[in-house]
CSV table of C-alpha atoms in Angstrom, one decimal:
chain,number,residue,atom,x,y,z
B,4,UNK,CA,18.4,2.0,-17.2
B,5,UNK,CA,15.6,1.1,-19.4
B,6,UNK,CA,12.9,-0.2,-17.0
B,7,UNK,CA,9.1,-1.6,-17.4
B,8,UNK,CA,6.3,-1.1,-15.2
B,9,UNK,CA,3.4,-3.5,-15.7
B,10,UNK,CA,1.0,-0.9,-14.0
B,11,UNK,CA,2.5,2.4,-13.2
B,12,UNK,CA,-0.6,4.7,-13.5
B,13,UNK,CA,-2.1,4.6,-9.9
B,14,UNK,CA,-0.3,4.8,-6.7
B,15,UNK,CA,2.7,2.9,-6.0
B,16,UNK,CA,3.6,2.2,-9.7
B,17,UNK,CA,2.8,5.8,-10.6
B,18,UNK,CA,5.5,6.6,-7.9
B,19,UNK,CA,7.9,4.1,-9.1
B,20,UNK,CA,7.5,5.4,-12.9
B,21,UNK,CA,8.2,9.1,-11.6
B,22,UNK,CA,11.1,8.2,-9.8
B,23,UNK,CA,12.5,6.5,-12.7
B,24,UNK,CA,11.8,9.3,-14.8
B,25,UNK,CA,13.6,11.3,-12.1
B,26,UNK,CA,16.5,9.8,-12.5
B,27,UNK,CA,16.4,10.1,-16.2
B,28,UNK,CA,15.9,6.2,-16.9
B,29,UNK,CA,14.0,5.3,-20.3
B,30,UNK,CA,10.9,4.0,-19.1
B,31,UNK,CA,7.9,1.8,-20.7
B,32,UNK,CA,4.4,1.3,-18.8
B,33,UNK,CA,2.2,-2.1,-19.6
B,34,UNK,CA,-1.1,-1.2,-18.6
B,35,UNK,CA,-4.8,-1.3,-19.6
B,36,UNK,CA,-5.5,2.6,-19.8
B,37,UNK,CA,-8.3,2.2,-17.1
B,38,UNK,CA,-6.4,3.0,-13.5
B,39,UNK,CA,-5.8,6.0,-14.4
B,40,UNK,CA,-3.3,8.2,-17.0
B,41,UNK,CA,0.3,7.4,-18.4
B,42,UNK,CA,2.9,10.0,-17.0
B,43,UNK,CA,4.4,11.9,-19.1
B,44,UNK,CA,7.9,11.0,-20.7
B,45,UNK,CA,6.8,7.3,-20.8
B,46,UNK,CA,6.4,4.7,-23.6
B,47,UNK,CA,3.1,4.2,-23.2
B,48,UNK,CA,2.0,0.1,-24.3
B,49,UNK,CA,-1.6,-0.6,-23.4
B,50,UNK,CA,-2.7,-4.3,-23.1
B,51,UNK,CA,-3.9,-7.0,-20.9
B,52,UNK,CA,-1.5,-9.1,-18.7
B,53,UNK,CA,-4.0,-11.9,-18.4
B,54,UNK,CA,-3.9,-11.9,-22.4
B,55,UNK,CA,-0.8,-13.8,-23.8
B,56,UNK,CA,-1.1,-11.7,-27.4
B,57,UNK,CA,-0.4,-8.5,-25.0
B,58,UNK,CA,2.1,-9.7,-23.6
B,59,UNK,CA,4.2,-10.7,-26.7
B,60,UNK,CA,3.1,-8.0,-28.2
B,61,UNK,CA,4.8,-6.0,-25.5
B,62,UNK,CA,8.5,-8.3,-25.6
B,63,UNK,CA,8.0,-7.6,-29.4
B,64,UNK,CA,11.6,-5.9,-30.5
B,65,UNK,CA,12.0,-4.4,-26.6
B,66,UNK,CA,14.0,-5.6,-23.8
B,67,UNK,CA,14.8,-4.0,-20.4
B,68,UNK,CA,17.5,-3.7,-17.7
B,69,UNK,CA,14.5,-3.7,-15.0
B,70,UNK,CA,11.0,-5.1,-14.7
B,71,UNK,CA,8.6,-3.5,-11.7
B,72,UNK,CA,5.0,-5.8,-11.2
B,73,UNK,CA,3.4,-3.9,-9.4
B,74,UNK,CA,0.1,-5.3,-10.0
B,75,UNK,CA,0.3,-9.2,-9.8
B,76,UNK,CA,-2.3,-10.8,-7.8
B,77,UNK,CA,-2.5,-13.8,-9.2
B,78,UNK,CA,0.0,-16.6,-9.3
B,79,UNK,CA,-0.7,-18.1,-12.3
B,80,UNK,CA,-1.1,-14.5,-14.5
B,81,UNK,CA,1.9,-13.2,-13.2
B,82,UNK,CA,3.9,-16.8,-13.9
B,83,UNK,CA,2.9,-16.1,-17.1
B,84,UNK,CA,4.0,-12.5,-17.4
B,85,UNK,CA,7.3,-13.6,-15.7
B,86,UNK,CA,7.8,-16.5,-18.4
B,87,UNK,CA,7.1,-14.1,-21.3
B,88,UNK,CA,10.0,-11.8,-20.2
B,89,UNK,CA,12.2,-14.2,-18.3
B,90,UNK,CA,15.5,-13.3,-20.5
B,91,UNK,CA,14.0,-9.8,-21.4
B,92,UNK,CA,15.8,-8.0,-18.5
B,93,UNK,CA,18.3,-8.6,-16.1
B,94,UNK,CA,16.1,-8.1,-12.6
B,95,UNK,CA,12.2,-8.6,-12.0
B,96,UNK,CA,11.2,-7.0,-8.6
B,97,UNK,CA,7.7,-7.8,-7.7
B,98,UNK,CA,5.2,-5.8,-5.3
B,99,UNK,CA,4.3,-8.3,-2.8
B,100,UNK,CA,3.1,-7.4,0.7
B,101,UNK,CA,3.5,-8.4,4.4
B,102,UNK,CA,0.7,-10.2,4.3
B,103,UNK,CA,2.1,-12.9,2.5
B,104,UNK,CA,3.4,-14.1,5.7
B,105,UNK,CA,1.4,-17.0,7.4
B,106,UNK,CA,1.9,-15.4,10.6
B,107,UNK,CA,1.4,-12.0,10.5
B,108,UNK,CA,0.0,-10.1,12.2
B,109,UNK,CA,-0.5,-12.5,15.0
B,110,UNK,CA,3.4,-12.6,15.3
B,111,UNK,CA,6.5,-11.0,15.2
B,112,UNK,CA,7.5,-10.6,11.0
B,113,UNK,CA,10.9,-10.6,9.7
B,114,UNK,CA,11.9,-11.7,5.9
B,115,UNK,CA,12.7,-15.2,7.2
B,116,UNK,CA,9.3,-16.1,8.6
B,117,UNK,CA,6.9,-19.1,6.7
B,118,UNK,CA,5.2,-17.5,3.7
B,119,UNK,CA,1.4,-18.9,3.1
B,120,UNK,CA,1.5,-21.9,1.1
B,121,UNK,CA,0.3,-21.3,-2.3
B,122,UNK,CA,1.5,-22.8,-5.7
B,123,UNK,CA,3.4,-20.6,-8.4
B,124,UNK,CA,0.8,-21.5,-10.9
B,125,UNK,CA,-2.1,-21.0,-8.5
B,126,UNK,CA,-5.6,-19.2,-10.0
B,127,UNK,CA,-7.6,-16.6,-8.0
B,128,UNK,CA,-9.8,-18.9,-6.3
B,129,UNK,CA,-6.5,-20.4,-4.6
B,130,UNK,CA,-6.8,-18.0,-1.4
B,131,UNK,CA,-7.1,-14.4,-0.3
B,132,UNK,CA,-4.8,-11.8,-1.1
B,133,UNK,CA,-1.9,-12.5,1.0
B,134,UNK,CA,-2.1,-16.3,0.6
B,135,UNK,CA,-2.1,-15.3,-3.3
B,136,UNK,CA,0.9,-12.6,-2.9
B,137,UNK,CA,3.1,-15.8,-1.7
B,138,UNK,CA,2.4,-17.7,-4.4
B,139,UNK,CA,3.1,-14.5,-6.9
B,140,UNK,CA,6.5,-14.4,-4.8
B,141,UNK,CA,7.4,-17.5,-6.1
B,142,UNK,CA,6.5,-17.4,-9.2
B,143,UNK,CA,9.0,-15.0,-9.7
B,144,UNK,CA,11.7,-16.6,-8.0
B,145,UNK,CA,11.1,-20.1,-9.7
B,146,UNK,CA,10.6,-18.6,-13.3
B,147,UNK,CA,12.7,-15.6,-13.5
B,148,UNK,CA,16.1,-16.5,-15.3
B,149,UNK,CA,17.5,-13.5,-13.9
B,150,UNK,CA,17.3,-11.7,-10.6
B,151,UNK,CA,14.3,-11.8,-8.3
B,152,UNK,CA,14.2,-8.9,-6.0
B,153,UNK,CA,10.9,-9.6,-3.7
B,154,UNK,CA,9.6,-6.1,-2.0
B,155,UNK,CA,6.9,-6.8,0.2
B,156,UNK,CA,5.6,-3.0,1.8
B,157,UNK,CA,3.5,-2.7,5.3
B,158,UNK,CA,1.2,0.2,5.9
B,159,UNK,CA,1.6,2.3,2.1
B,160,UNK,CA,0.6,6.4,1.9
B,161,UNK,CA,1.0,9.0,0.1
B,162,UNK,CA,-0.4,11.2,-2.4
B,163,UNK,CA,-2.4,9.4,-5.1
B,164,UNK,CA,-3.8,6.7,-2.8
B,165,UNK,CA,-6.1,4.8,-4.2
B,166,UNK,CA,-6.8,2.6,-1.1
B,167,UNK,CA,-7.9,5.7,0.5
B,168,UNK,CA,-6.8,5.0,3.9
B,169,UNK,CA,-5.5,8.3,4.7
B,170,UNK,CA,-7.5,10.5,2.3
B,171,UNK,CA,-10.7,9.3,4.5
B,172,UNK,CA,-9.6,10.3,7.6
B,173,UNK,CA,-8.0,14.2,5.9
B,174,UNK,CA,-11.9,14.3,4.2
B,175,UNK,CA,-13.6,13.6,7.8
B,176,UNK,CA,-11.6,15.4,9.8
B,177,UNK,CA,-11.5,18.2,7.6
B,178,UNK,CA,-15.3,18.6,8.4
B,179,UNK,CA,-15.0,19.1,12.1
B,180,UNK,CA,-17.1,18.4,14.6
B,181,UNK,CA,-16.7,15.4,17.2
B,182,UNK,CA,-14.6,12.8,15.3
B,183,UNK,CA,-14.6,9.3,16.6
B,184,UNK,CA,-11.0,8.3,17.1
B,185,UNK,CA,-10.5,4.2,17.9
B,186,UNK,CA,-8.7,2.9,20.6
B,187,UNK,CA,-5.5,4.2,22.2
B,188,UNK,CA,-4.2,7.3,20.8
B,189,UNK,CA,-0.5,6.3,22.1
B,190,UNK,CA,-0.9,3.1,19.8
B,191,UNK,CA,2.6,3.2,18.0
B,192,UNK,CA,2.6,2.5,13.7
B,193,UNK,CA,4.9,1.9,11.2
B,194,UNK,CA,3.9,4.0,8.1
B,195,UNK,CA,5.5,4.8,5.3
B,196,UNK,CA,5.0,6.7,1.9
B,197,UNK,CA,5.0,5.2,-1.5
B,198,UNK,CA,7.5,7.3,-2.8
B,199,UNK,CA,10.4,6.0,-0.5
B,200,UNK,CA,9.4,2.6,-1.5
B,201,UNK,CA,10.1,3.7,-4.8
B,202,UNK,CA,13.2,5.1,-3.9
B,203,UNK,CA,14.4,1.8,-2.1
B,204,UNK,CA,13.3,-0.3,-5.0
B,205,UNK,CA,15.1,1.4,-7.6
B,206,UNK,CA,18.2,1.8,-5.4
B,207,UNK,CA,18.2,-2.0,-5.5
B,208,UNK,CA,17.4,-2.8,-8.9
B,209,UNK,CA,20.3,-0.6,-9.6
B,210,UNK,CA,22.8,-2.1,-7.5
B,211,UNK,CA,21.2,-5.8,-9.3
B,212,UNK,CA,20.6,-6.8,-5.9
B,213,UNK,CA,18.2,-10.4,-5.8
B,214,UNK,CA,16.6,-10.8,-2.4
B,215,UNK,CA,13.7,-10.3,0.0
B,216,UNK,CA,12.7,-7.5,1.9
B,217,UNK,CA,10.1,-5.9,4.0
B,218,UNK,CA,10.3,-2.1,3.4
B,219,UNK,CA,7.6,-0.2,5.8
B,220,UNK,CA,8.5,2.7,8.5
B,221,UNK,CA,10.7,1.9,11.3
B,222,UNK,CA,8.6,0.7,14.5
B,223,UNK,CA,7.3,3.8,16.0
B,224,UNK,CA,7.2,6.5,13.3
B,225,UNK,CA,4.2,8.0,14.4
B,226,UNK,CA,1.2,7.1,17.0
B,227,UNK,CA,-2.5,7.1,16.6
B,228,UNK,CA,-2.9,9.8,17.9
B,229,UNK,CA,-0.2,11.7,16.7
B,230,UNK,CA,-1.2,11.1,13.2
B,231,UNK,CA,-4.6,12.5,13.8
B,232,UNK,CA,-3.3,15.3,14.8
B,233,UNK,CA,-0.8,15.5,11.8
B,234,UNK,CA,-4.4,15.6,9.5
B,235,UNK,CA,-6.1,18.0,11.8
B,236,UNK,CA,-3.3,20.6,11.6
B,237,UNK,CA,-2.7,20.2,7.7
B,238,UNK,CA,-6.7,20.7,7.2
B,239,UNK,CA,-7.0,23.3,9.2
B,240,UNK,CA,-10.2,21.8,11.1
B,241,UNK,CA,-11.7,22.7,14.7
B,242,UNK,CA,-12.1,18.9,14.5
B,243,UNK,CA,-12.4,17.4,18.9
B,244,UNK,CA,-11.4,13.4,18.8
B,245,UNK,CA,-13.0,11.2,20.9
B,246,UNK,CA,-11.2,8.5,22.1
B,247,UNK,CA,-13.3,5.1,21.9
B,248,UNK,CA,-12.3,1.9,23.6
B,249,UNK,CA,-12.1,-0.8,21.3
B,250,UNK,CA,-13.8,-3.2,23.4
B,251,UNK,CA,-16.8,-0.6,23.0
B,252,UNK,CA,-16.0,-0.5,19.6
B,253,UNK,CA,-16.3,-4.1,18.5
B,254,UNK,CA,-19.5,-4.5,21.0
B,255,UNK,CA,-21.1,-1.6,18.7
B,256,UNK,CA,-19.7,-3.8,15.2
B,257,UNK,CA,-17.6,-1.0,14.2
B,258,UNK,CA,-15.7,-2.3,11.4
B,259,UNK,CA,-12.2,-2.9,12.3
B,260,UNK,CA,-9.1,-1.0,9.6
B,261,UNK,CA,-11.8,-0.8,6.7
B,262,UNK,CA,-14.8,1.5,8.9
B,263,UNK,CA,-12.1,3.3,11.0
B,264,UNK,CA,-9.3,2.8,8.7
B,265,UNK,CA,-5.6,1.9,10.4
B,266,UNK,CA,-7.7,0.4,13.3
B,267,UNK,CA,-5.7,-2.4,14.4
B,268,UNK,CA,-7.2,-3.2,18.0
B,269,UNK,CA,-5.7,-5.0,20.6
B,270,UNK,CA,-6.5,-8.3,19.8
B,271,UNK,CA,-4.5,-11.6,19.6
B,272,UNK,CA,-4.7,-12.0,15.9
B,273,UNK,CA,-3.2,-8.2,15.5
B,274,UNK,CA,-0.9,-8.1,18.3
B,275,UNK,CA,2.4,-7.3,16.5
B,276,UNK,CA,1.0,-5.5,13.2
B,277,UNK,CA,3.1,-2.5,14.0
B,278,UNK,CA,5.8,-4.4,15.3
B,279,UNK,CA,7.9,-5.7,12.2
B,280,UNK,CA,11.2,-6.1,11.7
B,281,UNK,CA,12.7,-3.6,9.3
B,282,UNK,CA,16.3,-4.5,10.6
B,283,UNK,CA,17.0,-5.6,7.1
B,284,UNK,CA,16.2,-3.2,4.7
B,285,UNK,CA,17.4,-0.4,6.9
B,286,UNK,CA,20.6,-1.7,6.7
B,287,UNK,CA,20.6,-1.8,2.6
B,288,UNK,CA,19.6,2.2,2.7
B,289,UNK,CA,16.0,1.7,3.4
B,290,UNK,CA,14.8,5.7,4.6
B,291,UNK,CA,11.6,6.7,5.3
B,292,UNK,CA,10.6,10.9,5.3
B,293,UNK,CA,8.3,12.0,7.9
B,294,UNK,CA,5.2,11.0,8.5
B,295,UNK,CA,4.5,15.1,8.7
B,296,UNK,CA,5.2,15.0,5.2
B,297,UNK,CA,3.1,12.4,3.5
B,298,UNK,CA,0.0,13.4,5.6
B,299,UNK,CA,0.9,17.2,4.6
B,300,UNK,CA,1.6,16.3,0.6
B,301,UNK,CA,-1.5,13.7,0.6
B,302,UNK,CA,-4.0,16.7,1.9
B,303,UNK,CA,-2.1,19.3,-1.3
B,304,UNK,CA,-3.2,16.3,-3.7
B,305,UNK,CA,-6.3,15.5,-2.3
B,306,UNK,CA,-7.4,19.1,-1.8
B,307,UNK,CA,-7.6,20.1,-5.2
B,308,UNK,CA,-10.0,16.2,-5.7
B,309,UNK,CA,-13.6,17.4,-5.3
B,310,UNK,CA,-15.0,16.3,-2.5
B,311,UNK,CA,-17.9,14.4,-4.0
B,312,UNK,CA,-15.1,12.8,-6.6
B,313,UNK,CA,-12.9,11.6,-4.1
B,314,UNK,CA,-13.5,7.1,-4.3
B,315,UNK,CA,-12.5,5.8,-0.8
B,316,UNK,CA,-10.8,2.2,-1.8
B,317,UNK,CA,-10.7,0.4,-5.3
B,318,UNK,CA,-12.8,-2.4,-4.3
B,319,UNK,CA,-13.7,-2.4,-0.8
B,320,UNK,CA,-14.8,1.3,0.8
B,321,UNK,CA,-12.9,2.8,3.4
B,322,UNK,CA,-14.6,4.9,5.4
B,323,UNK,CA,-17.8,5.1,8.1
B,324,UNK,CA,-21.2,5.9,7.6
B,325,UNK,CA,-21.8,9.1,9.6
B,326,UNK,CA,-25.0,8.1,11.3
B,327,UNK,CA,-23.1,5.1,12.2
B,328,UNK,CA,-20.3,7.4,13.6
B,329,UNK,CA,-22.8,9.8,15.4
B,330,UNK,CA,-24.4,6.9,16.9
B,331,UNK,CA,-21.5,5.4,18.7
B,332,UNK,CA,-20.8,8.8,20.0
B,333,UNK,CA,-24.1,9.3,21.2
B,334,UNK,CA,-23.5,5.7,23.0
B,335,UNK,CA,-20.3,6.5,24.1
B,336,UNK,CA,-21.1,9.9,25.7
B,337,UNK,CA,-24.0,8.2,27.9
B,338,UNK,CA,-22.0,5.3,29.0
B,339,UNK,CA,-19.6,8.0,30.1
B,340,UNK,CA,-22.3,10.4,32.0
């Protein structure tokens, strides 16, 4: 296929445009040069999608089998992407998230539940980022004369993560020590790695499927704890976790999922966040590799990142200050003598 990326240099479009390559498709990248570099074996078209000459300056003598977004935020820019190459290619899958539910994660998720309501032709100021995923979602499917295929991930690793989720906990644990662990190591998850994401996508675009789904790990795929461990054995560390209640946590303002990242405590609003329905995708070859293996491949990636070069999160930082850490331990350990 010949297939378009708007993005594909960071992350999850850099996994998409490897895959693509894998399977020896003829692939074009439409970003601004900034996130980071082209892969190799693409057509490289640098431009801004908020900037309508780009854009046409993209379509100019090109069409596609496949489109990927995988970096609309906006309702409104990625309308206008989507009417600029609306009979330029015969499917446009979009990058959405689970977040653009209404419900989630208060509630159980599955692909029919109420999206937020935002407009197709909303502007950033409409809502947050879920609320402005929905509207993204339907820009697509209301302005694409073609076939819409809607992926909307959960929990994303993997090697190159630029979120930094998982490359701040391999950094801190790989220092040792007394490493504050949040809530209840048995908490199950549903994680999964950018690069089966990739692999489901494509599989669909392929097949010229046009539908919804939510694509994260099956329910259960790994614990808290479990994961913890899975860094502490790839690092190599001496690292001791120290199990802290969240009701200790949230009394001593740690931040919950961006301080101690994947923190989801047991709280109404986040009672079924690792609890989705993935019934659906599973069912059109959805497969997820073990947990074992992103955690071991995103510590061979990030290893070879110095230390002091490593950026925990695009916009917002991941991470805990380590006085901040040290001092809930200290509080900890004497509310426990």
């Amino acid at each position: 296929m010949r297939v378009l990326v708007i993005g594909g240099s960071a992350f999850l479009g850099r996994a998409i445009v490897q895959e693509a390559l894998d399977r020896g498709h003829e692939v074009t990248t439409f970003n601004r040069g900034r996130s980071g570099p082209d892969l190799s074996g693409v057509e490289a078209v640098h431009g801004d999608r908020e900037v309508t000459a780009d854009l046409e300056r993209l379509v100019d003598g090109r069409t596609w089998d496949l489109v990927v977004d995988s970096s609309g935020y906006v309702p409104k820019v990625v309308g206008e992407a989507v009417r600029v190459l609306s009979g330029r290619a015969a499917t446009y899958a979009f990058i959405s998230t689970i977040s653009a539910f209404k419900n989630f994660p208060a509630e159980q998720t599955s692909e029919d539940s109420p999206l937020w309501d935002c407009a197709p032709d909303a502007g950033p100021d409409a809502g947050d980022y879920g609320v402005l995923k929905a509207g993204c979602e339907r820009a697509v499917e209301q302005g694409f004369a073609g076939n819409a295929l809607i992926i909307q991930p959960g929990l994303i690793l993997g090697p190159y993560e630029n979120v930094a989720r998982l490359p701040w906990w391999l950094t801190r644990i790989s220092k040792g020590g007394k490493v504050l662990a949040p809530g209840d190591p048995a908490q199950p998850m549903q994680l999964i790695d950018a690069r089966d994401i990739a692999v489901f996508t494509l599989d669909q675009a392929e097949k010229g499927v046009a539908d919804r789904f939510i694509v994260t790990g099956p329910e259960g795929n790994a614990t808290y704890g479990g994961w913890l461990e899975m860094c502490r054995r790839e690092t190599g560390s001496d690292a001791e976790f120290v199990w802290v209640a969240d009701d200790f946590l949230i009394e001593h303002e740690a931040g919950v999922w961006m301080e101690l990242p994947l923190w989801a405590p047991a709280q109404p609003d986040m009672a079924n966040f690792w609890t989705v329905s993935t019934g659906k995708a599973e069912a059109a070859g959805l497969r997820c590799r073990p947990v074992a293996d992103t955690v071991r491949d995103t510590w061979e990636w990030l290893r070879q990142i110095p230390e002091d070069e490593r950026v925990y999160g695009k916009k917002h930082k991941h991470g805990m200050a380590p006085e901040k850490e040290q001092a809930i331990l200290a509080a900890w350990a004497a509310r426990s003598a």
